[in-house]
XYZ file of N, CA and C in Angstrom:
771
model
N 74.835 30.801 17.637
C 73.418 30.568 17.855
C 73.230 29.160 18.400
N 72.448 29.040 19.458
C 72.223 27.745 20.092
C 71.123 26.987 19.364
N 71.389 25.723 19.051
C 70.383 24.903 18.377
C 69.230 24.612 19.326
N 68.036 24.499 18.739
C 66.869 24.171 19.553
C 67.032 22.757 20.108
N 66.609 22.543 21.358
C 66.718 21.205 21.928
C 65.825 20.222 21.179
N 66.304 19.003 21.053
C 65.531 17.966 20.361
C 64.331 17.577 21.221
N 63.155 17.361 20.615
C 61.994 16.928 21.390
C 62.313 15.692 22.226
N 61.738 15.624 23.421
C 62.104 14.588 24.387
C 61.907 13.180 23.853
N 60.798 12.931 23.171
C 60.509 11.569 22.712
C 61.519 11.078 21.685
N 62.145 11.988 20.946
C 63.128 11.581 19.944
C 64.403 11.049 20.576
N 64.626 11.364 21.840
C 65.812 10.847 22.528
C 65.757 9.335 22.678
N 64.585 8.759 22.461
C 64.421 7.308 22.560
C 64.933 6.596 21.308
N 65.239 7.353 20.259
C 65.718 6.791 18.996
C 67.205 7.105 18.813
N 67.935 6.273 18.063
C 69.314 6.625 17.709
C 69.342 7.972 16.987
N 70.446 8.688 17.102
C 70.523 10.049 16.578
C 70.178 10.140 15.094
N 70.742 9.241 14.285
C 70.486 9.333 12.849
C 69.025 9.052 12.524
N 68.443 8.089 13.235
C 67.029 7.765 13.034
C 66.159 8.932 13.480
N 66.506 9.520 14.622
C 65.729 10.641 15.157
C 65.735 11.833 14.206
N 66.879 12.108 13.608
C 66.980 13.241 12.686
C 66.067 13.050 11.481
N 66.113 11.856 10.887
C 65.264 11.574 9.727
C 63.794 11.538 10.121
N 63.499 10.923 11.268
C 62.115 10.810 11.723
C 61.506 12.185 11.975
N 62.281 13.075 12.571
C 61.759 14.419 12.833
C 61.465 15.149 11.525
N 62.366 15.056 10.562
C 62.154 15.721 9.273
C 60.937 15.151 8.555
N 60.818 13.820 8.547
C 59.678 13.183 7.892
C 58.371 13.550 8.584
N 58.409 13.597 9.902
C 57.205 13.939 10.663
C 56.735 15.344 10.323
N 57.664 16.287 10.263
C 57.295 17.663 9.926
C 56.692 17.728 8.524
N 57.229 16.938 7.609
C 56.699 16.922 6.241
C 55.274 16.380 6.219
N 55.020 15.326 6.975
C 53.675 14.750 7.029
C 52.695 15.741 7.651
N 53.058 16.330 8.762
C 52.162 17.260 9.456
C 51.813 18.450 8.569
N 52.758 18.890 7.759
C 52.536 20.059 6.898
C 51.459 19.819 5.847
N 51.081 18.582 5.624
C 50.046 18.281 4.631
C 48.645 18.611 5.133
N 48.486 18.800 6.417
C 47.154 18.890 7.010
C 46.928 20.231 7.700
N 45.723 20.807 7.541
C 45.427 22.063 8.245
C 45.311 21.880 9.751
N 44.921 20.685 10.182
C 44.845 20.360 11.605
C 45.864 19.254 11.863
N 46.843 19.518 12.688
C 47.964 18.587 12.841
C 47.533 17.200 13.285
N 46.488 17.085 14.092
C 46.099 15.769 14.587
C 45.616 14.855 13.454
N 45.248 15.447 12.314
C 44.848 14.645 11.154
C 46.010 13.836 10.594
N 47.221 14.174 10.994
C 48.405 13.464 10.505
C 48.676 12.176 11.263
N 47.852 11.840 12.242
C 48.174 10.691 13.089
C 48.249 9.382 12.315
N 47.305 9.119 11.432
C 47.316 7.834 10.722
C 48.603 7.644 9.912
N 48.983 8.590 9.052
C 50.252 8.392 8.338
C 51.461 8.355 9.265
N 51.417 9.079 10.381
C 52.556 9.031 11.301
C 52.696 7.659 11.947
N 51.587 6.989 12.189
C 51.675 5.631 12.735
C 52.322 4.691 11.719
N 52.000 4.872 10.439
C 52.689 4.089 9.405
C 54.175 4.444 9.368
N 54.482 5.721 9.539
C 55.884 6.140 9.541
C 56.648 5.473 10.678
N 56.031 5.394 11.844
C 56.662 4.702 12.973
C 56.906 3.237 12.624
N 55.951 2.609 11.951
C 56.139 1.204 11.571
C 57.257 1.048 10.547
N 57.498 2.078 9.758
C 58.609 2.002 8.802
C 59.957 2.041 9.515
N 59.953 2.520 10.745
C 61.177 2.583 11.547
C 61.310 1.365 12.452
N 60.225 1.021 13.153
C 60.293 -0.007 14.199
C 59.619 -1.324 13.837
N 58.952 -1.392 12.710
C 58.189 -2.553 12.234
C 56.935 -2.819 13.056
N 56.581 -1.914 13.954
C 55.312 -1.954 14.688
C 55.115 -0.603 15.355
N 53.934 -0.401 15.927
C 53.687 0.843 16.658
C 54.274 0.665 18.050
N 55.496 1.081 18.185
C 56.274 0.865 19.404
C 55.911 1.882 20.487
N 56.227 1.583 21.740
C 56.000 2.570 22.804
C 56.701 3.900 22.531
N 57.945 3.843 22.007
C 58.633 5.104 21.721
C 57.982 5.822 20.546
N 57.415 5.048 19.619
C 56.699 5.658 18.503
C 55.427 6.349 18.958
N 54.720 5.718 19.881
C 53.523 6.339 20.449
C 53.894 7.639 21.152
N 54.988 7.595 21.905
C 55.434 8.798 22.615
C 55.754 9.924 21.637
N 56.420 9.589 20.530
C 56.776 10.615 19.560
C 55.536 11.184 18.870
N 54.601 10.332 18.454
C 53.373 10.820 17.816
C 52.613 11.749 18.756
N 52.531 11.354 20.019
C 51.820 12.175 21.000
C 52.480 13.542 21.151
N 53.805 13.546 21.251
C 54.511 14.815 21.429
C 54.420 15.688 20.177
N 54.576 15.074 19.018
C 54.575 15.837 17.768
C 53.215 16.453 17.468
N 52.143 15.767 17.888
C 50.789 16.219 17.551
C 50.056 16.840 18.732
N 50.745 16.962 19.857
C 50.135 17.515 21.070
C 48.896 16.708 21.475
N 49.058 15.388 21.466
C 48.011 14.467 21.899
C 48.510 13.710 23.120
N 47.602 13.049 23.808
C 48.022 12.167 24.892
C 48.420 10.820 24.306
N 49.228 10.081 25.028
C 49.595 8.741 24.561
C 48.367 7.848 24.488
N 47.408 8.080 25.369
C 46.173 7.291 25.344
C 45.407 7.532 24.047
N 45.385 8.772 23.574
C 44.693 9.073 22.316
C 45.380 8.378 21.145
N 46.693 8.394 21.136
C 47.434 7.728 20.062
C 47.202 6.222 20.114
N 47.264 5.651 21.299
C 47.058 4.209 21.454
C 45.652 3.800 21.050
N 44.668 4.645 21.334
C 43.286 4.325 20.974
C 43.136 4.166 19.470
N 43.810 5.022 18.710
C 43.759 4.917 17.254
C 44.556 3.704 16.776
N 45.726 3.509 17.350
C 46.601 2.413 16.915
C 45.976 1.045 17.148
N 45.136 0.919 18.165
C 44.515 -0.379 18.456
C 43.214 -0.582 17.694
N 42.747 0.441 16.991
C 41.472 0.335 16.276
C 41.635 -0.288 14.899
N 42.758 -0.027 14.236
C 42.965 -0.455 12.854
C 43.931 -1.637 12.786
N 43.554 -2.625 11.966
C 44.346 -3.856 11.916
C 45.693 -3.677 11.216
N 45.871 -2.628 10.433
C 47.166 -2.427 9.770
C 48.244 -1.942 10.734
N 47.850 -1.489 11.904
C 48.826 -1.053 12.899
C 49.129 -2.206 13.843
N 50.383 -2.566 13.951
C 50.802 -3.741 14.712
C 51.319 -3.326 16.083
N 50.975 -4.105 17.104
C 51.396 -3.780 18.464
C 52.544 -4.660 18.940
N 53.088 -5.449 18.051
C 54.305 -6.209 18.332
C 55.087 -6.292 17.028
N 56.406 -6.527 17.103
C 57.219 -6.520 15.878
C 56.651 -7.430 14.795
N 56.507 -6.881 13.617
C 55.952 -7.608 12.482
C 57.070 -8.231 11.664
N 56.745 -9.287 10.945
C 57.712 -9.884 10.037
C 57.998 -8.966 8.860
N 59.022 -9.311 8.099
C 59.341 -8.502 6.917
C 58.209 -8.545 5.895
N 57.441 -9.620 5.935
C 56.317 -9.765 5.015
C 55.089 -10.218 5.793
N 53.994 -9.491 5.632
C 52.712 -9.925 6.169
C 52.011 -10.726 5.086
N 51.780 -11.999 5.350
C 51.072 -12.864 4.408
C 49.642 -12.999 4.911
N 48.718 -12.363 4.202
C 47.315 -12.375 4.601
C 46.508 -13.288 3.705
N 45.997 -14.375 4.275
C 45.197 -15.340 3.521
C 43.727 -15.037 3.760
N 42.982 -14.748 2.700
C 41.563 -14.460 2.863
C 40.810 -15.743 3.205
N 40.048 -15.676 4.300
C 39.233 -16.822 4.721
C 37.763 -16.421 4.828
N 37.400 -15.317 4.174
C 36.005 -14.903 4.164
C 35.222 -15.757 3.172
N 33.928 -15.486 3.054
C 32.986 -16.418 2.434
C 33.445 -16.990 1.101
N 33.641 -16.141 0.090
C 33.948 -16.669 -1.237
C 35.299 -17.355 -1.266
N 36.315 -16.717 -0.696
C 37.638 -17.342 -0.689
C 37.615 -18.648 0.095
N 36.830 -18.690 1.184
C 36.731 -19.929 1.963
C 36.132 -21.044 1.115
N 35.067 -20.722 0.383
C 34.432 -21.709 -0.491
C 35.409 -22.186 -1.564
N 36.262 -21.278 -2.030
C 37.215 -21.600 -3.092
C 38.515 -22.208 -2.560
N 38.613 -22.388 -1.243
C 39.783 -23.062 -0.690
C 40.631 -22.238 0.248
N 40.148 -21.070 0.668
C 40.943 -20.196 1.527
C 41.338 -20.827 2.849
N 40.410 -21.534 3.480
C 40.728 -22.178 4.757
C 41.809 -23.241 4.577
N 41.711 -23.979 3.485
C 42.722 -25.008 3.201
C 44.090 -24.360 2.967
N 44.091 -23.235 2.262
C 45.350 -22.522 2.011
C 45.954 -22.040 3.316
N 45.124 -21.416 4.167
C 45.640 -20.929 5.444
C 46.205 -22.083 6.261
N 45.480 -23.196 6.318
C 45.946 -24.344 7.084
C 47.261 -24.893 6.566
N 47.389 -24.948 5.235
C 48.614 -25.479 4.636
C 49.810 -24.580 4.934
N 49.613 -23.264 4.808
C 50.706 -22.322 5.073
C 51.061 -22.316 6.553
N 50.040 -22.351 7.400
C 50.269 -22.366 8.848
C 51.083 -23.586 9.262
N 50.704 -24.740 8.746
C 51.436 -25.969 9.082
C 52.855 -25.927 8.521
N 52.997 -25.424 7.298
C 54.309 -25.375 6.650
C 55.269 -24.463 7.405
N 54.755 -23.327 7.884
C 55.604 -22.358 8.585
C 55.718 -22.644 10.073
N 54.795 -23.437 10.598
C 54.809 -23.739 12.026
C 54.339 -22.585 12.894
N 53.470 -21.748 12.343
C 52.930 -20.612 13.098
C 51.426 -20.516 12.875
N 50.749 -19.840 13.796
C 49.320 -19.628 13.676
C 49.000 -18.197 13.288
N 47.727 -17.855 13.416
C 47.263 -16.519 13.045
C 47.949 -15.435 13.876
N 48.428 -14.405 13.184
C 49.101 -13.254 13.791
C 50.374 -13.647 14.543
N 50.985 -14.731 14.106
C 52.282 -15.135 14.650
C 53.357 -14.937 13.581
N 54.601 -14.874 14.030
C 55.723 -14.579 13.141
C 56.752 -15.699 13.197
N 57.307 -16.030 12.047
C 58.326 -17.076 11.996
C 59.550 -16.657 12.802
N 60.287 -17.638 13.284
C 61.428 -17.359 14.163
C 62.518 -16.545 13.477
N 62.580 -16.608 12.142
C 63.584 -15.824 11.418
C 63.118 -14.397 11.138
N 61.900 -14.061 11.578
C 61.378 -12.713 11.388
C 60.931 -12.404 9.973
N 60.834 -13.435 9.131
C 60.509 -13.182 7.726
C 59.024 -12.955 7.496
N 58.177 -13.771 8.123
C 56.757 -13.779 7.766
C 55.875 -13.698 8.997
N 54.899 -12.808 8.934
C 53.787 -12.793 9.879
C 52.562 -13.275 9.119
N 51.899 -14.283 9.651
C 50.757 -14.897 8.978
C 49.456 -14.359 9.557
N 48.522 -14.011 8.682
C 47.226 -13.508 9.126
C 46.103 -14.158 8.334
N 45.015 -14.490 9.031
C 43.762 -14.858 8.380
C 42.979 -13.567 8.195
N 42.716 -13.209 6.954
C 42.104 -11.920 6.635
C 40.632 -12.118 6.308
N 39.791 -11.210 6.805
C 38.352 -11.326 6.567
C 37.992 -11.074 5.109
N 38.647 -10.148 4.464
C 38.400 -9.924 3.036
C 39.553 -9.135 2.452
N 40.043 -9.587 1.312
C 41.105 -8.865 0.616
C 40.556 -7.968 -0.491
N 39.200 -7.912 -0.610
C 38.548 -7.049 -1.609
C 38.987 -7.390 -3.030
N 39.097 -8.675 -3.306
C 39.473 -9.111 -4.655
C 38.744 -10.415 -4.971
N 37.429 -10.414 -4.724
C 36.652 -11.649 -4.823
C 36.672 -12.257 -6.219
N 36.870 -11.421 -7.252
C 36.891 -11.950 -8.616
C 38.144 -12.760 -8.912
N 39.077 -12.805 -7.963
C 40.296 -13.600 -8.146
C 40.458 -14.644 -7.040
N 39.366 -14.980 -6.382
C 39.425 -15.911 -5.249
C 39.936 -17.287 -5.682
N 40.685 -17.922 -4.765
C 41.144 -17.460 -3.454
C 42.388 -16.573 -3.575
N 42.425 -15.549 -2.728
C 43.459 -14.520 -2.828
C 44.320 -14.485 -1.570
N 45.604 -14.296 -1.780
C 46.554 -14.051 -0.695
C 47.178 -12.681 -0.949
N 47.401 -11.926 0.115
C 48.114 -10.661 -0.024
C 49.447 -10.743 0.713
N 50.458 -10.157 0.120
C 51.759 -10.026 0.782
C 52.055 -8.535 0.879
N 52.097 -8.034 2.106
C 52.254 -6.589 2.320
C 51.282 -5.795 1.459
N 50.053 -6.306 1.380
C 48.919 -5.663 0.705
C 49.050 -5.632 -0.805
N 49.848 -6.508 -1.362
C 49.889 -6.715 -2.808
C 49.214 -8.048 -3.119
N 48.451 -8.089 -4.216
C 47.607 -9.237 -4.532
C 48.360 -10.397 -5.190
N 48.013 -11.592 -4.740
C 48.387 -12.838 -5.411
C 47.085 -13.592 -5.644
N 46.744 -13.758 -6.935
C 45.413 -14.216 -7.323
C 45.350 -15.720 -7.562
N 44.123 -16.257 -7.386
C 43.833 -17.655 -7.735
C 44.878 -18.605 -7.161
N 45.130 -18.425 -5.874
C 46.184 -19.178 -5.194
C 45.704 -20.585 -4.855
N 46.629 -21.517 -4.796
C 46.376 -22.882 -4.330
C 47.253 -23.132 -3.107
N 46.979 -24.185 -2.343
C 47.884 -24.495 -1.233
C 49.335 -24.631 -1.685
N 49.545 -25.293 -2.816
C 50.916 -25.494 -3.300
C 51.574 -24.177 -3.702
N 50.837 -23.322 -4.415
C 51.442 -22.055 -4.848
C 51.667 -21.120 -3.666
N 50.803 -21.205 -2.648
C 50.997 -20.384 -1.446
C 52.254 -20.814 -0.694
N 52.474 -22.106 -0.598
C 53.680 -22.601 0.071
C 54.928 -22.201 -0.711
N 54.856 -22.283 -2.029
C 55.985 -21.847 -2.855
C 56.259 -20.358 -2.646
N 55.194 -19.573 -2.511
C 55.332 -18.136 -2.295
C 56.048 -17.837 -0.983
N 55.612 -18.462 0.102
C 56.251 -18.169 1.394
C 57.678 -18.708 1.436
N 57.939 -19.801 0.712
C 59.321 -20.293 0.626
C 60.218 -19.256 -0.049
N 59.710 -18.646 -1.122
C 60.481 -17.609 -1.811
C 60.729 -16.413 -0.896
N 59.714 -16.027 -0.146
C 59.863 -14.889 0.764
C 60.904 -15.180 1.835
N 60.839 -16.370 2.402
C 61.811 -16.720 3.445
C 63.230 -16.803 2.898
N 63.347 -17.219 1.647
C 64.673 -17.355 1.037
C 65.220 -16.026 0.526
N 64.409 -14.971 0.592
C 64.860 -13.667 0.125
C 64.792 -13.493 -1.374
N 64.042 -14.382 -2.038
C 63.900 -14.258 -3.485
C 62.858 -13.196 -3.831
N 63.053 -12.523 -4.948
C 62.134 -11.483 -5.409
C 60.822 -12.108 -5.855
N 59.707 -11.549 -5.390
C 58.396 -12.017 -5.836
C 57.612 -10.822 -6.377
N 56.842 -11.071 -7.423
C 56.061 -10.017 -8.065
C 54.585 -10.323 -7.920
N 53.814 -9.332 -7.526
C 52.378 -9.503 -7.327
C 51.677 -9.792 -8.646
N 50.514 -10.447 -8.554
C 49.729 -10.728 -9.757
C 49.296 -9.446 -10.444
N 48.942 -8.447 -9.656
C 48.503 -7.153 -10.185
C 49.198 -6.053 -9.388
N 50.462 -5.904 -9.630
C 51.221 -4.918 -8.877
C 52.714 -5.101 -9.071
N 53.504 -4.416 -8.262
C 54.954 -4.413 -8.438
C 55.644 -5.575 -7.742
N 56.959 -5.581 -7.822
C 57.761 -6.466 -6.981
C 57.458 -6.108 -5.529
N 57.199 -7.111 -4.709
C 56.785 -6.867 -3.327
C 57.952 -6.310 -2.515
N 57.689 -5.216 -1.808
C 58.673 -4.598 -0.921
C 58.454 -5.079 0.511
N 59.441 -4.903 1.367
C 59.278 -5.397 2.733
C 58.355 -4.486 3.543
N 57.989 -4.955 4.735
C 56.980 -4.285 5.552
C 57.367 -2.848 5.882
N 58.614 -2.624 6.205
C 59.033 -1.266 6.566
C 58.958 -0.332 5.363
N 59.375 -0.819 4.206
C 59.323 0.011 3.000
C 57.885 0.348 2.629
N 57.005 -0.635 2.723
C 55.595 -0.404 2.405
C 54.963 0.543 3.419
N 55.352 0.420 4.674
C 54.826 1.329 5.695
C 55.210 2.774 5.388
N 56.391 2.965 4.853
C 56.808 4.325 4.482
C 55.946 4.858 3.337
N 55.612 4.000 2.393
C 54.711 4.410 1.310
C 53.343 4.787 1.875
N 52.839 3.984 2.808
C 51.543 4.275 3.421
C 51.575 5.566 4.230
N 52.759 5.975 4.641
C 52.903 7.262 5.328
C 52.896 8.429 4.345
N 52.921 8.113 3.048
C 52.829 9.160 2.035
C 54.112 9.480 1.308
N 55.117 8.619 1.449
C 56.391 8.840 0.763
C 56.488 7.839 -0.391
N 56.309 8.310 -1.612
C 56.223 7.424 -2.767
C 57.544 6.715 -3.045
N 57.415 5.477 -3.552
C 58.614 4.704 -3.887
C 58.810 4.559 -5.388
N 57.926 5.172 -6.180
C 58.068 5.126 -7.629
C 57.587 3.845 -8.273
N 56.949 2.959 -7.493
C 56.539 1.662 -8.029
C 55.051 1.583 -8.343
N 54.317 2.685 -8.142
C 52.863 2.627 -8.252
C 52.403 2.179 -9.638
N 53.128 2.506 -10.670
C 52.719 2.158 -12.030
C 53.453 0.942 -12.587
N 54.233 0.271 -11.754
C 54.951 -0.899 -12.254
C 54.077 -2.137 -12.098
N 54.145 -3.014 -13.066
C 53.341 -4.227 -13.022
C 51.931 -3.971 -13.507
N 51.185 -5.044 -13.779
C 49.799 -4.909 -14.246
C 48.898 -4.371 -13.143
N 47.748 -3.801 -13.547
C 46.793 -3.278 -12.567
C 45.491 -4.063 -12.652
N 44.568 -3.621 -13.478
C 43.311 -4.361 -13.626
C 43.551 -5.646 -14.407
N 42.977 -6.750 -13.927
C 43.095 -8.026 -14.608
C 41.831 -8.349 -15.379
N 41.856 -9.391 -16.200
C 40.700 -9.737 -17.039
C 39.409 -9.922 -16.255
N 39.480 -10.556 -15.085
C 38.255 -10.809 -14.324
C 37.583 -9.517 -13.888
N 38.359 -8.472 -13.659
C 37.791 -7.188 -13.235
C 37.091 -6.471 -14.382
N 37.448 -6.797 -15.605
C 36.952 -6.069 -16.767
C 35.835 -6.785 -17.503
N 35.464 -7.995 -17.064
C 34.455 -8.776 -17.780
C 33.137 -8.028 -17.888
N 32.667 -7.465 -16.757
C 31.387 -6.760 -16.778
C 31.389 -5.599 -17.746
N 32.473 -4.838 -17.766
C 32.586 -3.703 -18.681
C 32.574 -4.173 -20.127
N 33.265 -5.270 -20.398
C 33.327 -5.776 -21.768
C 31.971 -6.288 -22.238
N 31.229 -6.957 -21.352
C 29.893 -7.444 -21.711
C 28.956 -6.268 -21.979
N 29.019 -5.246 -21.110
C 28.177 -4.064 -21.298
C 28.489 -3.376 -22.619
N 29.754 -3.290 -22.945
C 30.166 -2.649 -24.196
C 29.669 -3.454 -25.394
N 29.770 -4.762 -25.298
C 29.349 -5.643 -26.395
C 27.860 -5.515 -26.682
N 27.057 -5.344 -25.624
C 25.602 -5.290 -25.779
C 25.054 -3.866 -25.798
N 25.934 -2.888 -25.689
C 25.474 -1.508 -25.687
C 24.723 -1.113 -24.434
N 24.997 -1.780 -23.327
C 24.303 -1.469 -22.073
C 24.896 -0.217 -21.435
N 24.005 0.583 -20.846
C 24.440 1.754 -20.098
C 23.603 1.871 -18.838
N 24.158 2.485 -17.828
C 23.412 2.694 -16.591
C 22.273 3.668 -16.855
N 21.111 3.456 -16.214
C 19.991 4.380 -16.421
C 20.324 5.774 -15.911
N 19.766 6.767 -16.578
C 20.002 8.153 -16.173
C 19.315 8.430 -14.844
N 19.956 9.233 -14.038
C 19.374 9.639 -12.752
C 18.658 10.968 -12.956
N 17.384 11.079 -12.511
C 16.622 12.320 -12.742
C 17.369 13.557 -12.247
N 17.506 14.529 -13.124
C 18.156 15.779 -12.747
C 19.662 15.769 -12.870
N 20.229 14.599 -13.158
C 21.689 14.504 -13.268
C 22.126 14.853 -14.687
N 23.360 15.332 -14.852
C 23.855 15.621 -16.201
C 23.895 14.345 -17.037
N 23.781 14.505 -18.333
C 23.864 13.365 -19.238
C 25.236 12.702 -19.115
N 25.238 11.379 -19.033
C 26.497 10.649 -18.895
C 27.325 10.772 -20.166
N 28.619 10.744 -20.003
C 29.535 10.783 -21.137
C 29.452 9.448 -21.874
N 28.990 9.429 -23.116
C 28.828 8.153 -23.829
C 30.142 7.432 -24.101
N 31.269 8.150 -23.994
C 32.558 7.504 -24.253
C 33.213 6.987 -22.974
N 32.578 7.237 -21.824
C 33.179 6.808 -20.559
C 33.348 5.298 -20.539
N 34.522 4.858 -20.132
C 34.785 3.430 -20.023
C 35.214 2.777 -21.313
N 35.342 3.564 -22.389
C 35.728 2.961 -23.668
C 37.225 3.042 -23.927
N 37.911 3.852 -23.125
C 39.350 3.982 -23.342
C 40.079 2.801 -22.702
N 41.247 2.490 -23.215
C 42.044 1.399 -22.648
C 42.501 1.780 -21.247
N 42.483 0.802 -20.356
C 42.900 1.061 -18.984
C 44.344 1.530 -18.955
N 44.586 2.638 -18.258
C 45.932 3.170 -18.144
C 46.334 4.115 -19.257
N 45.473 4.238 -20.305
C 45.792 5.172 -21.378
C 45.585 6.608 -20.898
N 46.230 7.580 -21.521
C 46.046 8.974 -21.104
C 44.572 9.355 -21.075
N 44.152 9.936 -19.970
C 42.765 10.363 -19.825
C 41.863 9.344 -19.175
N 42.331 8.106 -19.011
C 41.498 7.100 -18.358
C 41.547 7.293 -16.852
N 40.620 6.621 -16.159
C 40.586 6.754 -14.702
C 41.878 6.262 -14.078
N 42.515 5.286 -14.696
C 43.770 4.754 -14.164
C 44.939 5.701 -14.398
N 44.693 6.732 -15.214
C 45.748 7.699 -15.511
C 45.619 8.947 -14.640
N 44.730 8.899 -13.630
C 44.489 10.062 -12.766
C 45.773 10.521 -12.093
N 45.999 11.818 -12.135
C 47.129 12.419 -11.442
C 46.598 13.373 -10.393
N 47.146 13.299 -9.202
C 46.687 14.159 -8.110
C 46.786 15.628 -8.506
N 45.671 16.343 -8.301
C 45.680 17.778 -8.530
C 45.373 18.189 -9.957
N 45.056 17.208 -10.859
C 44.800 17.569 -12.247
C 43.326 17.519 -12.597
N 42.473 17.121 -11.649
C 41.051 17.079 -11.941
C 40.516 18.492 -12.100
N 39.630 18.681 -13.048
C 39.028 19.999 -13.235
C 37.742 20.096 -12.451
């Protein structure tokens, strides 16, 4: 029996990479009733291989999903998580939006930029770090915040940020303030493509600053007002320990009733 010919775009990849990429692509596409819905995770999958959305990656996504390369490129250029040039092993994103800026974000970005000798969206010569000024890391209660491959580092100072990037460049293990040991860009891109790495529950999740409002409400017996016509709220909601069985942090896909 003659084997089916390999799709043309896969010929742009080494054989072993092409074999794995094709299998992973088929797995991703199978998750969706409409194959074109798989484009976003497939772009992350390409970044897990090439460290950016490469021309050969665009060609493969287009062929696999029966799209034009222009359609794939239009999506890839719309979202900031998709890179159009090789990314460093670690993306260091310094928040410089309003609150973080007031708390020292601009100073942190300037200190790291000068220390590394690179500017915004530039990469160190050793390929270790790509530096970004981020509009918001969505962690204002821990400002100023730096993210490394989208893992949080809270209440950062210029000195601690420089120590962090030094550790990254030296290949030392770093652990997020609220999350796991930081993985490199390609590994994280594979997770974003939907392939779990088993680290989702490692490390702390919610920190004290995130829980202050809940604790104050509990102390004073405050509850949100009822919405007309809505079911009565569960009086025990929010009283369980974070991460305990049955809490929102304990949600498992497919177990909601």
